CSV table of C-alpha atoms in Angstrom, one decimal:
chain,number,residue,atom,x,y,z
A,37,MET,CA,143.1,105.9,83.4
A,38,PHE,CA,140.0,105.1,81.4
A,39,LEU,CA,139.4,107.0,78.2
A,40,LEU,CA,136.2,106.8,76.2
A,41,PHE,CA,136.5,108.3,72.7
A,42,PRO,CA,133.6,109.1,70.4
A,43,LEU,CA,133.6,108.0,66.8
A,44,VAL,CA,132.0,110.4,64.3
A,45,PHE,CA,128.6,109.0,63.2
A,46,ILE,CA,128.8,109.8,59.5
A,47,ALA,CA,125.2,110.7,58.8
A,48,GLN,CA,124.9,113.0,61.9
A,49,GLU,CA,128.4,114.6,61.9
A,50,ILE,CA,128.6,114.5,65.7
A,51,SER,CA,131.9,115.1,67.4
A,52,PHE,CA,132.4,115.8,71.1
A,53,GLN,CA,134.5,115.0,74.1
A,54,PHE,CA,133.0,112.4,76.5
A,55,ARG,CA,133.6,113.5,80.1
A,56,ILE,CA,131.9,112.9,83.4
A,57,GLY,CA,129.5,115.7,84.3
A,58,GLN,CA,129.2,116.9,80.7
A,59,GLU,CA,125.7,117.3,79.4
A,60,ILE,CA,125.3,115.8,75.9
A,61,PHE,CA,122.3,116.9,73.9
A,62,ILE,CA,120.5,114.5,71.5
A,63,LYS,CA,117.5,115.1,69.2
A,64,GLY,CA,115.3,113.0,66.9
A,65,ASN,CA,116.7,109.6,66.1
A,66,LYS,CA,120.4,110.5,66.3
A,67,LYS,CA,123.0,108.0,67.4
A,68,HIS,CA,126.2,108.6,69.3
A,69,LEU,CA,128.9,106.0,68.8
A,70,TYR,CA,131.8,105.5,71.2
A,71,GLN,CA,134.8,103.1,71.2
A,72,VAL,CA,136.6,101.7,74.2
A,73,LYS,CA,139.7,99.4,74.3
A,74,LEU,CA,139.0,96.6,76.8
A,75,ASN,CA,141.0,93.6,78.0
A,76,LYS,CA,139.8,90.1,78.8
A,77,GLY,CA,138.6,89.8,82.4
A,78,GLU,CA,137.8,93.5,82.9
A,79,LEU,CA,134.5,95.0,83.8
A,80,LEU,CA,133.0,98.1,82.3
A,81,GLN,CA,130.6,100.3,84.3
A,82,LEU,CA,128.9,103.2,82.7
A,83,HIS,CA,126.0,105.3,84.0
A,84,LEU,CA,124.1,107.8,81.8
A,85,LEU,CA,121.6,110.1,83.4
A,86,GLN,CA,118.7,110.7,81.1
A,87,LYS,CA,117.0,114.1,81.0
A,88,ASN,CA,113.7,114.2,79.0
A,89,VAL,CA,114.8,111.5,76.6
A,90,ASP,CA,114.5,107.7,76.7
A,91,LEU,CA,117.8,106.2,75.7
A,92,GLN,CA,119.1,102.7,74.8
A,93,ILE,CA,122.7,101.6,74.8
A,94,ILE,CA,123.9,98.8,72.5
A,95,ALA,CA,127.2,97.1,73.3
A,96,LEU,CA,129.1,95.8,70.2
A,97,SER,CA,132.0,93.3,70.3
A,98,PRO,CA,135.3,93.8,68.5
A,99,ASP,CA,133.8,91.6,65.8
A,100,ASN,CA,130.9,94.1,65.5
A,101,ASP,CA,128.4,91.6,67.0
A,102,THR,CA,125.7,92.9,69.3
A,103,LEU,CA,126.5,91.7,72.8
A,104,GLN,CA,123.8,93.4,74.9
A,105,ARG,CA,121.1,96.0,74.8
A,106,PHE,CA,120.7,98.2,77.9
A,107,ASP,CA,117.4,100.0,78.5
A,108,ALA,CA,116.1,100.5,82.1
A,109,PRO,CA,112.3,100.8,82.4
A,110,ASN,CA,112.5,104.4,83.8
A,111,GLY,CA,111.1,106.4,80.9
A,112,LYS,CA,112.6,109.7,79.9
A,113,ASN,CA,114.3,110.4,83.2
A,114,GLY,CA,116.7,108.4,85.4
A,115,LEU,CA,119.8,106.3,85.0
A,116,GLU,CA,120.7,104.0,82.2
A,117,VAL,CA,123.2,101.6,83.7
A,118,VAL,CA,125.7,99.6,81.6
A,119,GLU,CA,127.8,96.8,83.1
A,120,LEU,CA,129.7,94.6,80.8
A,121,SER,CA,132.1,91.7,81.6
A,122,ILE,CA,134.8,91.4,79.0
A,123,GLU,CA,135.5,87.9,77.6
A,124,LYS,CA,137.8,88.9,74.7
A,125,SER,CA,140.4,91.7,74.4
A,126,GLY,CA,139.8,94.3,71.7
A,127,MET,CA,138.0,97.5,70.7
A,128,TYR,CA,134.4,97.6,71.8
A,129,HIS,CA,131.8,100.0,70.6
A,130,PHE,CA,128.8,101.5,72.4
A,131,GLU,CA,125.9,103.0,70.5
A,132,VAL,CA,123.8,105.5,72.4
A,133,SER,CA,120.5,106.3,70.7
A,134,THR,CA,117.0,107.5,71.4
A,135,LEU,CA,114.4,104.9,71.9
A,136,VAL,CA,111.2,105.0,69.8
A,137,PRO,CA,108.4,102.7,71.0
A,138,LYS,CA,107.5,100.0,68.6
A,139,ARG,CA,103.8,100.8,69.0
A,140,PHE,CA,104.3,104.0,67.0
A,141,THR,CA,104.1,103.6,63.2
A,142,GLY,CA,103.9,105.8,60.1
A,143,SER,CA,103.2,109.5,60.7
A,144,THR,CA,102.7,108.9,64.4
A,145,ARG,CA,106.2,107.5,64.7
A,146,GLN,CA,107.7,110.4,62.7
A,147,LYS,CA,106.0,112.9,64.8
A,148,TYR,CA,107.3,111.2,68.0
A,149,ILE,CA,110.8,111.3,66.5
A,150,ASP,CA,110.5,115.0,65.6
A,151,ASN,CA,109.6,115.8,69.2
A,152,ILE,CA,112.6,114.1,70.8
A,153,ASP,CA,114.7,116.8,72.3
A,154,GLY,CA,116.7,115.9,75.4
A,155,SER,CA,120.1,115.3,76.9
A,156,TYR,CA,122.1,112.9,79.0
A,157,ILE,CA,125.0,113.2,81.5
A,158,VAL,CA,127.8,110.7,82.0
A,159,SER,CA,127.5,110.4,85.8
A,160,LYS,CA,129.8,107.4,86.1
A,161,TYR,CA,132.3,105.3,84.1
A,162,ARG,CA,134.9,103.0,85.3
A,163,ILE,CA,136.9,100.0,84.1
A,164,PHE,CA,137.7,97.4,86.7
A,165,SER,CA,140.9,95.4,86.1
A,166,GLU,CA,140.7,91.6,86.1
A,167,LYS,CA,141.8,91.5,89.7
A,168,GLU,CA,139.4,94.3,90.8
A,169,HIS,CA,136.6,92.6,88.9
A,170,PHE,CA,137.2,89.3,90.7
A,171,GLN,CA,137.2,91.1,94.1
A,172,LEU,CA,134.0,92.9,93.2
A,173,GLN,CA,132.3,89.6,92.3
A,174,ASN,CA,133.4,88.2,95.7
A,175,ARG,CA,132.0,91.2,97.6
A,176,ARG,CA,128.7,91.0,95.7
A,177,LYS,CA,128.5,87.2,96.4
A,178,ALA,CA,129.1,87.8,100.1
A,179,ARG,CA,126.4,90.5,100.2
A,180,LYS,CA,124.0,88.3,98.2
A,181,ASP,CA,124.6,85.4,100.6
A,182,SER,CA,124.1,87.7,103.6
A,183,VAL,CA,120.8,88.9,102.2
A,184,ILE,CA,119.6,85.4,101.4
A,185,SER,CA,120.6,84.3,104.9
A,186,TRP,CA,118.7,87.2,106.4
A,187,ILE,CA,115.6,86.5,104.3
A,188,LYS,CA,115.6,82.8,105.4
A,189,ASP,CA,115.9,83.8,109.0
A,190,GLN,CA,113.1,86.5,108.8
A,191,SER,CA,110.7,85.1,106.3
A,192,ILE,CA,107.4,83.5,107.0
A,193,LEU,CA,106.4,80.5,104.9
A,194,VAL,CA,103.0,81.1,103.2
A,195,ASN,CA,101.0,78.0,102.5
A,196,ASP,CA,99.0,79.3,99.6
A,197,VAL,CA,98.4,82.4,97.6
A,198,LYS,CA,94.6,81.8,97.3
A,199,ALA,CA,92.0,83.2,99.7
A,200,GLU,CA,89.9,81.0,101.9
A,201,THR,CA,92.7,78.5,102.5
A,202,GLY,CA,93.1,79.3,106.1
A,203,LEU,CA,94.9,82.1,107.9
A,204,THR,CA,97.0,80.4,110.6
A,205,ASP,CA,100.2,80.8,108.6
A,206,LEU,CA,99.7,84.5,108.7
A,207,SER,CA,99.0,84.8,112.4
A,208,SER,CA,102.6,85.8,113.2
A,209,ILE,CA,102.3,89.0,111.3
A,210,LYS,CA,99.4,90.4,113.3
A,211,SER,CA,101.7,92.5,115.5
A,212,ILE,CA,102.9,94.4,112.5
A,213,PHE,CA,99.5,95.8,111.7
A,214,LYS,CA,98.4,96.4,115.3
A,215,ASP,CA,98.5,100.3,115.0
A,216,VAL,CA,98.3,100.6,111.2
A,217,GLN,CA,95.5,102.5,109.6
A,218,ILE,CA,96.4,102.0,105.9
A,219,VAL,CA,98.1,99.0,104.4
A,220,GLY,CA,99.3,99.5,100.8
A,221,LEU,CA,99.4,96.4,98.7
A,222,GLY,CA,101.7,96.9,95.7
A,223,GLU,CA,102.4,94.9,92.6
A,224,THR,CA,105.3,94.8,90.2
A,225,SER,CA,102.9,94.6,87.2
A,226,HIS,CA,99.2,95.2,86.6
A,227,GLY,CA,98.0,91.7,85.8
A,228,THR,CA,100.1,89.1,87.4
A,229,LYS,CA,97.7,86.3,88.5
A,230,GLU,CA,99.5,85.1,91.6
A,231,ILE,CA,100.0,88.6,93.0
A,232,PHE,CA,96.3,89.4,92.6
A,233,GLN,CA,95.4,86.2,94.4
A,234,MET,CA,97.8,86.9,97.2
A,235,LYS,CA,96.5,90.4,97.6
A,236,HIS,CA,93.0,89.0,97.8
A,237,ARG,CA,94.3,86.7,100.6
A,238,MET,CA,95.9,89.6,102.4
A,239,LEU,CA,92.6,91.5,102.2
A,240,GLU,CA,90.8,88.5,103.7
A,241,PHE,CA,93.4,88.4,106.6
A,242,LEU,CA,93.3,92.2,107.2
A,243,VAL,CA,89.5,92.2,107.2
A,244,LYS,CA,88.9,89.1,109.3
A,245,GLU,CA,91.8,89.3,111.7
A,246,MET,CA,92.6,93.1,111.9
A,247,GLY,CA,89.2,94.8,111.5
A,248,PHE,CA,89.8,96.6,108.1
A,249,THR,CA,86.6,97.8,106.5
A,250,ILE,CA,87.7,99.8,103.5
A,251,PHE,CA,89.1,98.4,100.3
A,252,ALA,CA,90.5,101.1,98.0
A,253,ILE,CA,92.0,100.5,94.6
A,254,GLU,CA,93.9,102.4,91.9
A,255,ALA,CA,90.8,102.8,89.8
A,256,SER,CA,88.1,105.5,89.1
A,257,HIS,CA,86.6,106.9,92.2
A,258,VAL,CA,83.3,107.5,90.4
A,259,GLY,CA,83.5,104.3,88.3
A,260,CYS,CA,83.8,102.0,91.3
A,261,LYS,CA,80.4,103.1,92.7
A,262,PRO,CA,78.5,100.2,91.0
A,263,ILE,CA,81.0,97.7,92.5
A,264,ASN,CA,80.5,99.2,95.9
A,265,ASP,CA,76.7,98.9,95.5
A,266,TYR,CA,77.2,95.3,94.5
A,267,VAL,CA,79.4,94.3,97.5
A,268,LEU,CA,77.3,96.2,100.0
A,269,LYS,CA,73.7,95.6,98.7
A,270,GLY,CA,74.0,92.9,96.0
A,271,LYS,CA,72.8,95.5,93.5
A,272,GLY,CA,73.5,95.1,89.8
A,273,ILE,CA,75.5,92.6,87.7
A,274,ILE,CA,79.0,92.2,88.8
A,275,ARG,CA,80.7,91.9,85.3
A,276,ASP,CA,78.9,95.1,84.2
A,277,ALA,CA,80.0,96.9,87.3
A,278,LEU,CA,83.6,95.7,86.9
A,279,THR,CA,83.7,96.9,83.3
A,280,ALA,CA,82.1,100.3,84.3
A,281,GLN,CA,85.1,101.2,86.5
A,282,GLY,CA,87.0,101.8,83.3
A,283,PHE,CA,90.4,100.2,84.0
A,284,TRP,CA,90.9,97.1,81.9
A,285,ILE,CA,93.8,96.0,84.0
A,286,TRP,CA,91.3,95.1,86.9
A,287,ASN,CA,88.8,93.4,84.6
A,288,THR,CA,90.2,89.9,85.5
A,289,GLU,CA,88.8,86.7,87.0
A,290,GLU,CA,91.0,87.2,90.1
A,291,VAL,CA,89.5,90.6,90.9
A,292,LEU,CA,86.0,89.2,90.1
A,293,GLU,CA,86.5,86.4,92.6
A,294,MET,CA,87.7,88.9,95.2
A,295,ILE,CA,84.6,91.1,94.7
A,296,GLU,CA,82.3,88.1,95.0
A,297,TRP,CA,84.1,87.2,98.2
A,298,MET,CA,83.5,90.7,99.6
A,299,LYS,CA,79.8,90.5,98.8
A,300,ASN,CA,79.5,87.1,100.5
A,301,TYR,CA,81.5,88.2,103.5
A,302,ASN,CA,79.3,91.4,103.8
A,303,GLN,CA,76.2,89.2,103.9
A,304,SER,CA,77.5,87.3,106.9
A,305,VAL,CA,78.5,90.2,109.2
A,306,SER,CA,76.9,93.1,110.9
A,307,GLU,CA,76.7,96.6,109.3
A,308,ASN,CA,79.7,98.0,111.1
A,309,LYS,CA,82.0,95.2,109.8
A,310,LYS,CA,81.0,95.3,106.1
A,311,VAL,CA,83.8,96.1,103.6
A,312,LYS,CA,83.4,98.9,101.1
A,313,PHE,CA,84.9,98.9,97.6
A,314,ILE,CA,86.2,102.4,96.7
A,315,GLY,CA,88.3,103.7,93.8
A,316,VAL,CA,90.9,106.4,94.5
A,317,ASP,CA,92.3,107.2,91.1
A,318,THR,CA,91.6,110.4,89.2
A,319,GLN,CA,91.9,109.9,85.5
A,320,MET,CA,89.6,110.5,82.5
A,321,VAL,CA,88.1,107.0,82.6
A,322,GLY,CA,85.1,105.6,84.5
A,323,LEU,CA,83.4,109.1,84.7
A,324,ASP,CA,80.2,108.3,82.8
A,325,LEU,CA,78.1,108.2,86.0
A,326,ALA,CA,79.5,111.7,87.0
A,327,TYR,CA,78.7,113.1,83.6
A,328,GLU,CA,75.2,111.8,83.8
A,329,ARG,CA,74.5,113.0,87.3
A,330,ILE,CA,75.8,116.5,86.7
A,331,SER,CA,74.0,116.8,83.4
A,332,ASP,CA,70.6,115.8,84.9
A,333,PHE,CA,71.3,118.1,87.9
A,334,VAL,CA,72.0,121.1,85.6
A,335,LYS,CA,68.9,120.5,83.5
A,336,LYS,CA,66.7,120.3,86.6
A,337,THR,CA,68.1,123.4,88.4
A,338,ASN,CA,69.3,125.9,85.7
A,339,THR,CA,65.9,127.4,85.3
A,340,ASN,CA,67.0,131.0,85.1
A,341,GLY,CA,69.8,130.4,82.6
A,342,LEU,CA,72.6,131.7,84.8
A,343,LEU,CA,74.9,128.9,83.8
A,344,ILE,CA,76.2,129.7,80.3
A,345,ILE,CA,78.2,126.5,79.9
A,346,ASP,CA,76.8,123.8,77.5
A,347,VAL,CA,77.5,120.9,79.9
A,348,ASP,CA,76.4,118.1,77.5
A,349,ALA,CA,78.7,119.4,74.7
A,350,LEU,CA,81.6,119.8,77.2
A,351,PHE,CA,81.2,116.2,78.5
A,352,LYS,CA,80.8,114.8,75.1
A,353,LYS,CA,84.1,116.3,74.1
A,354,LEU,CA,85.8,115.0,77.2
A,355,LYS,CA,84.5,111.5,76.6
A,356,ASN,CA,85.6,111.5,72.9
A,357,ASN,CA,89.3,111.6,73.5
A,358,PRO,CA,90.2,115.4,73.3
A,359,ASN,CA,93.6,116.6,72.4
A,360,ARG,CA,95.4,116.1,75.7
A,361,ASN,CA,98.4,118.2,74.8
A,362,ASP,CA,96.5,121.3,76.0
A,363,MET,CA,93.1,121.1,77.7
A,364,SER,CA,93.1,124.6,79.0
A,365,LEU,CA,89.7,125.4,77.5
A,366,GLN,CA,88.0,122.4,79.0
A,367,ARG,CA,89.5,123.1,82.4
A,368,GLN,CA,88.3,126.7,82.2
A,369,LYS,CA,84.8,125.6,81.4
A,370,LEU,CA,84.8,123.1,84.3
A,371,TYR,CA,86.0,125.8,86.7
A,372,THR,CA,83.2,128.1,85.4
A,373,LEU,CA,80.7,125.3,86.2
A,374,LEU,CA,82.3,124.8,89.6
A,375,SER,CA,82.0,128.5,90.4
A,376,TYR,CA,78.4,128.5,89.4
A,377,LEU,CA,77.6,125.6,91.7
A,378,ILE,CA,79.4,127.2,94.6
A,379,LEU,CA,78.0,130.7,94.2
A,380,ASN,CA,74.5,129.4,93.9
A,381,LYS,CA,74.7,126.7,96.7
A,382,ALA,CA,71.7,127.9,98.7
A,383,LYS,CA,69.3,127.9,95.7
A,384,LEU,CA,70.6,124.6,94.4
A,385,VAL,CA,70.3,122.9,97.8
A,386,ASP,CA,66.8,124.2,98.1
A,387,GLN,CA,65.9,122.9,94.6
A,388,THR,CA,67.3,119.4,95.4
A,389,SER,CA,68.9,118.5,98.7
A,390,LYS,CA,72.2,118.9,100.5
A,391,GLN,CA,73.1,115.3,99.9
A,392,ILE,CA,72.5,115.6,96.1
A,393,TYR,CA,74.3,118.9,95.9
A,394,GLU,CA,77.4,117.5,97.7
A,395,GLN,CA,77.4,114.5,95.4
A,396,ILE,CA,77.4,116.8,92.4
A,397,ILE,CA,80.3,118.9,93.8
A,398,SER,CA,82.2,115.6,94.5
A,399,ASP,CA,81.6,114.4,90.9
A,400,LEU,CA,82.7,117.6,89.4
A,401,ARG,CA,85.9,117.7,91.4
A,402,LYS,CA,86.8,114.2,90.2
A,403,ILE,CA,86.2,115.3,86.6
A,404,ILE,CA,88.4,118.3,87.0
A,405,GLN,CA,91.1,116.2,88.7
A,406,GLY,CA,90.9,113.8,85.8
A,407,VAL,CA,91.3,116.5,83.2
A,408,GLU,CA,94.2,118.1,85.1
A,409,VAL,CA,95.9,114.7,85.3
A,410,GLY,CA,95.3,114.2,81.6
A,411,ASP,CA,96.4,117.6,80.4
A,412,ARG,CA,100.1,117.2,79.4
A,413,LYS,CA,100.7,121.0,79.3
A,414,TYR,CA,99.2,121.5,82.8
A,415,ARG,CA,101.2,118.5,84.2
A,416,LYS,CA,104.5,120.0,83.0
A,417,THR,CA,104.0,123.0,85.3
A,418,PHE,CA,104.6,120.7,88.3
A,419,ASP,CA,107.7,118.9,89.7
A,420,ILE,CA,105.5,116.3,91.4
A,421,ASN,CA,103.0,113.8,90.0
A,422,ILE,CA,99.6,115.4,90.5
A,423,ARG,CA,97.8,112.1,89.9
A,424,ASP,CA,99.4,110.7,93.0
A,425,GLU,CA,98.7,114.0,94.8
A,426,TYR,CA,95.0,113.7,94.0
A,427,MET,CA,94.9,110.0,94.9
A,428,ALA,CA,96.4,110.8,98.3
A,429,GLN,CA,93.7,113.5,98.8
A,430,THR,CA,91.0,111.0,97.9
A,431,VAL,CA,92.3,108.5,100.4
A,432,LEU,CA,92.4,111.0,103.2
A,433,GLU,CA,88.9,112.3,102.3
A,434,ILE,CA,87.6,108.8,102.5
A,435,LEU,CA,89.0,108.3,105.9
A,436,GLN,CA,87.8,111.7,107.1
A,437,ASN,CA,84.2,110.7,106.1
A,438,GLU,CA,84.4,107.4,108.0
A,439,LYS,CA,84.1,106.8,111.7
A,440,PRO,CA,87.3,107.5,113.7
A,441,GLY,CA,89.7,104.5,113.6
A,442,ALA,CA,88.5,103.2,110.2
A,443,LYS,CA,91.2,101.2,108.5
A,444,MET,CA,91.9,100.8,104.8
A,445,VAL,CA,93.5,98.3,102.4
A,446,LEU,CA,95.0,100.2,99.5
A,447,TRP,CA,95.6,98.2,96.2
A,448,ALA,CA,98.0,99.9,93.7
A,449,HIS,CA,101.2,99.5,91.8
A,450,ASN,CA,104.5,99.2,93.8
A,451,THR,CA,105.6,102.7,92.7
A,452,HIS,CA,102.4,104.3,93.9
A,453,ILE,CA,102.4,102.7,97.4
A,454,SER,CA,106.1,103.5,97.9
A,455,LYS,CA,106.9,105.5,101.0
A,456,ASN,CA,110.1,106.8,99.4
A,457,ILE,CA,109.5,110.4,98.4
A,458,LYS,CA,112.1,110.1,95.6
A,459,THR,CA,110.3,107.2,93.9
A,460,LYS,CA,109.2,108.3,90.5
A,461,VAL,CA,105.9,107.6,88.8
A,462,SER,CA,105.8,108.6,85.2
A,463,GLY,CA,109.1,110.5,85.7
A,464,LYS,CA,107.8,112.6,88.6
A,465,ALA,CA,108.7,112.1,92.3
A,466,ARG,CA,106.5,112.0,95.5
A,467,PRO,CA,104.3,109.0,95.0
A,468,LEU,CA,101.0,108.4,96.8
A,469,GLY,CA,102.6,106.3,99.6
A,470,SER,CA,105.1,109.0,100.5
A,471,ILE,CA,102.3,111.6,100.8
A,472,LEU,CA,100.3,109.3,103.1
A,473,LYS,CA,103.4,108.8,105.2
A,474,GLU,CA,103.7,112.6,105.6
A,475,TYR,CA,100.1,112.7,107.0
A,476,ILE,CA,99.8,109.6,109.1
A,477,ALA,CA,103.5,108.5,109.6
A,478,GLU,CA,103.9,105.0,110.9
A,479,LYS,CA,100.1,104.3,110.6
A,480,TYR,CA,100.8,103.7,106.9
A,481,TYR,CA,102.5,100.4,106.1
A,482,ALA,CA,103.5,99.4,102.5
A,483,ILE,CA,103.9,95.9,101.2
A,484,GLY,CA,105.6,95.5,97.8
A,485,PHE,CA,104.9,92.4,95.7
A,486,SER,CA,107.2,90.9,93.0
A,487,THR,CA,107.4,87.6,91.2
A,488,ASN,CA,109.9,84.9,90.2
A,489,GLN,CA,107.7,83.3,87.6
A,490,GLY,CA,104.0,83.1,86.8
A,491,SER,CA,101.4,84.3,84.3
A,492,PHE,CA,100.2,87.8,83.5
A,493,ARG,CA,97.7,89.6,81.3
A,494,ALA,CA,99.0,92.2,78.9
A,495,MET,CA,97.6,94.6,76.2
A,496,ASN,CA,99.0,95.4,72.8
A,497,TYR,CA,99.9,99.1,72.8
A,498,ASN,CA,99.2,99.5,69.1
A,499,ALA,CA,95.9,101.3,69.2
A,500,LYS,CA,95.2,100.5,65.5
A,501,GLU,CA,95.3,96.8,66.1
A,502,LYS,CA,93.2,96.9,69.3
A,503,LYS,CA,94.3,93.5,70.5
A,504,ILE,CA,94.6,92.2,74.0
């Protein structure tokens, strides 16, 4: 029988029984300390299910040395898994505490701590005897060897990760994409060089060999318009266009090279084979073009003063980092603007054109979606990730506006392209890929990318330092 006893943490005066299924509440920067007597050769397994709190578990040896820190990258919800092999018999301690990101300092840090209010459930704990531990290791090795053997049998050797190095090594996978309409290309991190290069190569393969004509990316739908103009018409300066899309993670040499390849390819093929570059994300970045178009449209058409919203003041507030804890007022004003545009459609189309009017409606929808995604209070009313819901809608809208049979390459993070409805993005289930699967079933194919080693680009999260 395995017993896990809590010690009283002196400063917090916490005392409770630690049992499977019991919900344990934790606030601020409190720490819960437990002790377990373990013998050499044993294995400890402990699972804590986080609920609205990001935890870390520190394992301490009988000599009070830190053995290991456990913190899964799943945010405030999900399992924290502890597995510890015991090399020395004695009393071990496990410190369960809330995790405060290092990027928070001073009053910001204290405010974050004050708002921590969550709980965790012990969903599993078990001590394997030395014999059971040995048997478990053998079973795991057998499974690992079996997986490695299967991978060796099924894998295809790729000659290079770079585009324009030939496609013959990929010819055997053509049959996979024969009836596929959307191919999701994932990534384990935003910024890994070799993944970006391989995704560029996959784009080249899908375009040249499989007839794909749409490239969609996890970036601003509005902000990617200048890039699309560049790849289709050679219009503008590419570095300016890439910056305008608003997502710094894509502002890399690898993406730049891919865009240049798209432009050069488009110049060599007929109109119906040209590849478009379209953003599908809906966040409060890369919206300057939409703000500008709507503002100009309102100034030109609101001649009778029926619209009571000060559009320029609203947009200025949205661009200058509003308080995202509650954006109800901004959402209300945007919906008032949308109502005005819909109710006065005939007049507005007559004053401009149907094409211009529809562009303004599209721009405003993307702004509203961005605000709703950014509004923390609004997001909490949903059990799903509305950002992925809106991205899925954008993908489907793009395909609906294309000719029948149009095929899309979709570039996003592994979690977004996942077909598993239980995959969580920012703590909420039902990712983009799972929604696409609901609509087009097997016509959606997802490819996840991971790395063994390589280089990556990262940003310092400390806003005060503003370093990359």
